[in-house]
CSV table of C-alpha atoms in Angstrom, one decimal:
chain,number,residue,atom,x,y,z
A,19,MET,CA,-12.6,31.7,32.0
A,20,LYS,CA,-13.5,34.9,30.1
A,21,ILE,CA,-14.4,34.6,26.5
A,22,PRO,CA,-12.5,37.0,24.4
A,23,THR,CA,-14.3,39.5,22.3
A,24,LEU,CA,-14.9,39.3,18.5
A,25,ASP,CA,-15.9,42.9,18.2
A,26,LYS,CA,-12.9,43.9,16.1
A,27,TYR,CA,-14.1,41.3,13.5
A,28,GLY,CA,-17.6,42.6,13.4
A,29,LEU,CA,-18.8,39.4,15.0
A,30,SER,CA,-20.2,38.0,18.3
A,31,TYR,CA,-20.2,34.4,19.5
A,32,GLU,CA,-24.0,34.3,19.0
A,33,LYS,CA,-23.3,35.2,15.4
A,34,VAL,CA,-20.7,32.6,15.0
A,35,LEU,CA,-23.1,29.9,16.2
A,36,GLU,CA,-25.6,31.3,13.8
A,37,ILE,CA,-23.2,31.1,11.0
A,38,ILE,CA,-21.9,27.5,11.6
A,39,GLN,CA,-25.3,26.1,12.6
A,40,PRO,CA,-24.3,23.2,14.9
A,41,HIS,CA,-26.9,20.8,16.2
A,42,LYS,CA,-28.2,21.6,19.7
A,43,GLU,CA,-26.5,18.5,21.0
A,44,ASP,CA,-23.1,19.3,19.7
A,45,ILE,CA,-20.3,20.5,21.9
A,46,VAL,CA,-18.9,23.7,20.5
A,47,PHE,CA,-15.8,25.5,21.7
A,48,ILE,CA,-13.4,28.3,20.5
A,49,SER,CA,-9.7,27.8,20.5
A,50,GLY,CA,-6.6,28.9,18.8
A,51,SER,CA,-4.9,32.3,18.9
A,52,ILE,CA,-7.9,34.3,19.7
A,53,ALA,CA,-8.8,32.2,22.7
A,54,GLU,CA,-5.1,32.3,23.8
A,55,GLY,CA,-4.7,36.0,23.3
A,56,PHE,CA,-2.1,35.7,20.5
A,57,SER,CA,-4.3,36.9,17.6
A,58,ASN,CA,-3.6,39.5,15.1
A,59,GLU,CA,-5.5,41.0,12.2
A,60,GLY,CA,-4.7,37.9,10.1
A,61,SER,CA,-5.9,35.4,12.6
A,62,ASP,CA,-8.9,33.0,11.9
A,63,VAL,CA,-11.7,32.4,14.3
A,64,ASP,CA,-11.0,28.7,15.2
A,65,ILE,CA,-14.1,26.7,16.3
A,66,TYR,CA,-14.4,23.1,17.2
A,67,ILE,CA,-17.6,21.1,16.9
A,68,ILE,CA,-17.8,17.7,18.6
A,69,THR,CA,-20.7,15.9,17.1
A,70,LYS,CA,-22.7,12.7,17.2
A,71,GLU,CA,-25.1,13.4,14.5
A,72,GLY,CA,-22.7,14.5,11.7
A,73,TYR,CA,-22.4,17.8,10.2
A,74,GLU,CA,-22.6,19.4,6.6
A,75,GLY,CA,-21.5,22.9,5.6
A,76,ASN,CA,-23.4,25.1,3.3
A,77,ALA,CA,-22.8,26.7,-0.1
A,78,ASN,CA,-20.5,29.3,1.4
A,79,THR,CA,-18.1,26.8,3.0
A,80,HIS,CA,-14.9,25.1,1.8
A,81,ALA,CA,-14.2,21.6,3.3
A,82,LYS,CA,-10.9,20.0,3.9
A,83,GLU,CA,-10.9,16.4,5.1
A,84,PHE,CA,-8.6,14.7,7.6
A,85,SER,CA,-8.4,11.2,8.8
A,86,TYR,CA,-10.2,12.1,12.0
A,87,GLY,CA,-12.4,15.0,11.0
A,88,VAL,CA,-13.4,17.8,8.5
A,89,GLU,CA,-12.4,21.4,8.5
A,90,TYR,CA,-14.9,23.8,7.2
A,91,THR,CA,-14.0,27.4,6.2
A,92,PHE,CA,-16.7,30.0,6.1
A,93,LEU,CA,-16.3,32.6,3.6
A,94,GLY,CA,-17.7,36.0,3.2
A,95,TYR,CA,-16.9,37.6,6.5
A,96,GLU,CA,-14.3,40.1,7.8
A,97,CYS,CA,-12.2,37.2,9.0
A,98,LEU,CA,-12.0,33.6,8.1
A,99,ILE,CA,-14.2,31.3,10.4
A,100,SER,CA,-12.8,27.8,10.6
A,101,ALA,CA,-14.9,25.0,12.1
A,102,PHE,CA,-13.2,21.7,12.6
A,103,VAL,CA,-15.8,19.0,13.0
A,104,ILE,CA,-15.0,15.6,14.8
A,105,ASN,CA,-17.1,12.7,15.7
A,106,GLY,CA,-17.4,12.3,19.5
A,107,ASP,CA,-16.4,8.6,19.5
A,108,MET,CA,-13.5,9.4,17.2
A,109,LEU,CA,-12.3,12.1,19.6
A,110,TYR,CA,-12.5,9.8,22.6
A,111,ASN,CA,-10.3,7.3,20.7
A,112,ILE,CA,-7.8,10.0,19.9
A,113,ILE,CA,-7.7,11.1,23.5
A,114,TYR,CA,-7.1,7.4,24.6
A,115,ASN,CA,-4.4,6.8,22.1
A,116,ILE,CA,-2.5,10.1,23.2
A,117,GLU,CA,-2.9,9.0,26.8
A,118,GLU,CA,-1.3,5.7,25.9
A,119,LYS,CA,1.6,7.5,24.3
A,120,ILE,CA,2.0,9.6,27.3
A,121,LYS,CA,2.3,6.6,29.5
A,122,SER,CA,4.9,4.9,27.1
A,123,ASN,CA,6.9,8.1,26.4
A,124,GLN,CA,6.0,7.9,22.7
A,125,LEU,CA,4.7,11.4,22.0
A,126,VAL,CA,7.4,11.8,19.5
A,127,GLU,CA,5.1,9.7,17.1
A,128,LEU,CA,2.4,12.4,17.1
A,129,ASN,CA,2.0,14.7,14.2
A,130,ASN,CA,1.5,18.5,14.9
A,131,LYS,CA,-2.2,18.3,14.0
A,132,LEU,CA,-2.9,15.8,16.8
A,133,ILE,CA,-0.7,17.8,19.3
A,134,GLU,CA,-2.6,20.9,18.3
A,135,LEU,CA,-5.9,19.2,18.8
A,136,TYR,CA,-5.0,18.0,22.3
A,137,HIS,CA,-3.6,21.4,23.2
A,138,ARG,CA,-6.7,23.2,21.9
A,139,LEU,CA,-9.0,20.9,23.8
A,140,TYR,CA,-7.3,21.9,27.0
A,141,ARG,CA,-7.1,25.6,26.1
A,142,GLY,CA,-10.5,25.8,24.6
A,143,ILE,CA,-13.4,28.0,25.8
A,144,SER,CA,-16.9,26.6,25.7
A,145,LEU,CA,-19.5,28.2,23.5
A,146,GLN,CA,-22.2,25.4,23.7
A,147,ASN,CA,-22.9,22.5,26.0
A,148,ASN,CA,-20.3,23.5,28.6
A,149,GLN,CA,-20.9,20.7,31.1
A,150,GLU,CA,-20.1,18.0,28.4
A,151,PHE,CA,-17.0,20.0,27.3
A,152,VAL,CA,-15.8,20.1,30.8
A,153,HIS,CA,-16.3,16.3,31.1
A,154,ILE,CA,-14.0,15.8,28.1
A,155,LYS,CA,-11.4,18.2,29.4
A,156,ASN,CA,-11.3,16.4,32.7
A,157,LYS,CA,-10.2,13.3,30.8
A,158,LEU,CA,-7.0,14.9,29.6
A,159,ASP,CA,-3.6,14.2,31.2
A,160,PHE,CA,-2.3,17.6,30.3
A,161,GLU,CA,0.5,17.5,32.9
A,162,GLY,CA,1.9,14.4,31.4
A,163,PHE,CA,1.3,15.7,27.9
A,164,MET,CA,3.3,18.8,28.4
A,165,MET,CA,6.1,17.1,30.3
A,166,GLY,CA,6.4,14.5,27.6
A,167,LEU,CA,6.4,17.1,24.8
A,168,SER,CA,9.0,19.1,26.8
A,169,LYS,CA,11.3,16.2,27.0
A,170,ASN,CA,11.0,15.4,23.3
A,171,ARG,CA,11.9,19.0,22.4
A,172,LEU,CA,14.8,19.2,24.7
A,173,VAL,CA,16.3,15.9,23.6
A,174,TYR,CA,15.9,17.1,19.9
A,175,SER,CA,17.6,20.3,20.9
A,176,GLU,CA,20.5,18.2,22.3
A,177,ASN,CA,20.7,16.2,19.2
A,178,ARG,CA,20.9,19.2,17.0
A,179,HIS,CA,23.6,20.7,19.3
A,180,ASP,CA,25.7,17.5,18.8
A,181,ASP,CA,25.1,17.9,15.0
A,182,ALA,CA,26.4,21.5,15.2
A,183,ILE,CA,29.5,20.6,17.2
A,184,GLY,CA,30.3,17.9,14.6
A,185,ALA,CA,29.9,20.4,11.8
A,186,LEU,CA,32.1,22.9,13.5
A,187,ASN,CA,34.8,20.4,13.9
A,188,SER,CA,34.6,19.7,10.3
A,189,ASN,CA,34.7,23.4,9.5
A,190,ASP,CA,31.3,23.1,7.9
A,191,LEU,CA,30.1,26.5,9.3
A,192,LEU,CA,26.8,26.8,7.3
A,193,THR,CA,25.6,23.4,8.5
A,194,ALA,CA,26.8,24.3,12.0
A,195,PHE,CA,25.0,27.5,12.0
A,196,ILE,CA,21.7,26.0,10.8
A,197,SER,CA,21.9,23.2,13.4
A,198,SER,CA,22.7,25.6,16.3
A,199,LYS,CA,19.7,27.8,15.4
A,200,VAL,CA,17.4,24.8,15.4
A,201,SER,CA,18.9,23.7,18.7
A,202,LEU,CA,18.3,27.1,20.3
A,203,GLU,CA,14.7,27.3,18.9
A,204,LYS,CA,13.9,23.7,20.3
A,205,SER,CA,15.5,24.5,23.7
A,206,VAL,CA,13.0,27.4,24.0
A,207,ASP,CA,10.1,25.4,22.7
A,208,GLY,CA,11.0,22.6,25.3
A,209,LEU,CA,11.1,25.0,28.1
A,210,LEU,CA,7.8,26.6,27.2
A,211,CYS,CA,6.2,23.1,26.9
A,212,ALA,CA,7.2,22.5,30.5
A,213,HIS,CA,5.2,25.6,31.4
A,214,GLY,CA,2.1,24.4,29.6
A,215,GLU,CA,2.6,26.3,26.3
A,216,THR,CA,2.3,23.3,24.0
A,217,ASN,CA,1.0,25.1,20.9
A,218,PRO,CA,3.1,23.4,18.1
A,219,SER,CA,2.9,26.3,15.7
A,220,ASP,CA,6.3,27.9,15.2
A,221,LYS,CA,4.8,31.4,14.5
A,222,TRP,CA,3.8,31.9,18.0
A,223,LEU,CA,7.2,31.1,19.6
A,224,PHE,CA,7.9,34.6,20.7
A,225,LYS,CA,4.3,35.3,22.0
A,226,ARG,CA,4.4,32.1,23.9
A,227,LEU,CA,7.7,33.0,25.3
A,228,LEU,CA,6.7,36.6,26.3
A,229,SER,CA,3.5,35.3,27.9
A,230,ILE,CA,5.7,33.6,30.5
A,231,TYR,CA,9.0,35.5,30.7
A,232,ARG,CA,9.7,39.2,30.7
A,233,ILE,CA,11.5,40.7,27.7
A,234,ASP,CA,14.1,42.4,30.0
A,235,CYS,CA,15.2,38.9,31.3
A,236,ASP,CA,18.8,38.6,30.3
A,237,TRP,CA,18.5,35.2,28.5
A,238,VAL,CA,15.3,36.2,26.8
A,239,LYS,CA,16.7,39.4,25.2
A,240,GLU,CA,19.8,37.5,24.3
A,241,PHE,CA,17.7,34.7,22.6
A,242,ILE,CA,15.7,37.3,20.6
A,243,ASP,CA,18.9,39.1,19.5
A,244,LEU,CA,20.6,36.0,18.4
A,245,TYR,CA,17.5,34.3,16.7
A,246,THR,CA,16.4,37.5,14.8
A,247,GLY,CA,20.0,38.4,13.8
A,248,GLU,CA,20.2,41.6,15.8
A,249,ASN,CA,23.2,40.4,17.8
A,250,LYS,CA,26.3,42.2,16.5
A,251,LEU,CA,28.7,39.2,16.6
A,252,VAL,CA,31.3,39.5,13.9
A,253,THR,CA,31.7,35.9,12.4
A,254,LEU,CA,29.3,33.1,11.7
A,255,GLU,CA,31.3,30.8,13.9
A,256,GLU,CA,31.1,33.2,16.9
A,257,LYS,CA,27.3,33.4,16.5
A,258,THR,CA,27.0,29.7,16.1
A,259,LYS,CA,29.0,29.1,19.3
A,260,GLU,CA,26.9,31.7,21.2
A,261,MET,CA,23.7,30.0,20.1
A,262,LEU,CA,24.9,26.7,21.3
A,263,ARG,CA,26.0,28.1,24.7
A,264,LEU,CA,22.6,29.8,25.1
A,265,ALA,CA,20.7,26.7,24.0
A,266,ASN,CA,22.5,24.6,26.6
A,267,LEU,CA,21.6,27.1,29.4
A,268,ILE,CA,17.9,27.1,28.3
A,269,ARG,CA,17.8,23.3,28.2
A,270,MET,CA,19.2,23.1,31.8
A,271,LYS,CA,16.1,25.3,32.8
A,272,GLY,CA,13.8,23.0,31.0
A,273,TYR,CA,15.2,19.8,32.5
A,274,GLN,CA,15.0,21.4,36.0
A,275,LEU,CA,11.2,21.8,35.4
A,276,ILE,CA,10.5,18.3,34.2
A,277,LYS,CA,12.5,16.4,36.9
C-alpha cells in the first residue's frame, strides 16, 4: 500500500518518527483521514504507537488519557501531529473483546473510540516494524466487524423511521423531520459499513459515500440534495416523507449486502 505524502505539511514520515521518538521495538503506523485520502488543510497527522516499554512525551506535547491509552499532541508544526500510544497487551485484549462482541452480535455496546481504533488498525499503514503490524492486522475479523456495524446502523435507521411515522401521525412535524433525517443518515452509514467504510466520524459521511458511489447516481444525488437542504420540496411534511422513502430504499440496498 502506498504511503500518502506529507509534503503539503512540510513533513516527511522520517521527520514524524524523529518528532515522536518511538522505541525501536514499537510498532508505529499512520491512520486517519490522511491515510484514507479524506484529509483537508485542517486535518491532523494521526499516528499510533503500539508499545511494550511505555512512552513519554516531551515538553512540547499535550497528553490526554483514555482507559486504554494516551493521546499525545505535538505542537509547533504546520499541522497537529497526534500520537495515540497503547500498550501491546492492552491492544490484544481490546481486539479479543471486539471479536467476542462480533460473534455475539453485541457491537452496539462499543463506543466510537473503540470502533475508530479497530477501523484504523485495519486501514493503517505501517511506518515501523511492518511485519509485527501485519501480524496484528491478520488477527482482525474485519468482515464480521463491518457486517455487524452495518446491521446496527440499518436497524437504528429503521427505529428512527418508525419514530418519524409516529410523529407524522401525531402531526408533530418537527420531531418527524428530525427523526427522518437521522433515519436517512444512518441508512447511508449502514450501507457504507457493508462496503467496509466503518469510520464512525460523521464529518466524513459524504467523502465515504463518494469514495464508493458516483455523484451522478440517482439516489446519491437525491440524498445529497435532501440532506443538505438543496431539494426544493415545498413543505416540511413533504421533505420528511421523501427522506423516509429514500432511507427505506437505501436500507434495502444495505440489507442485500449483509445477507
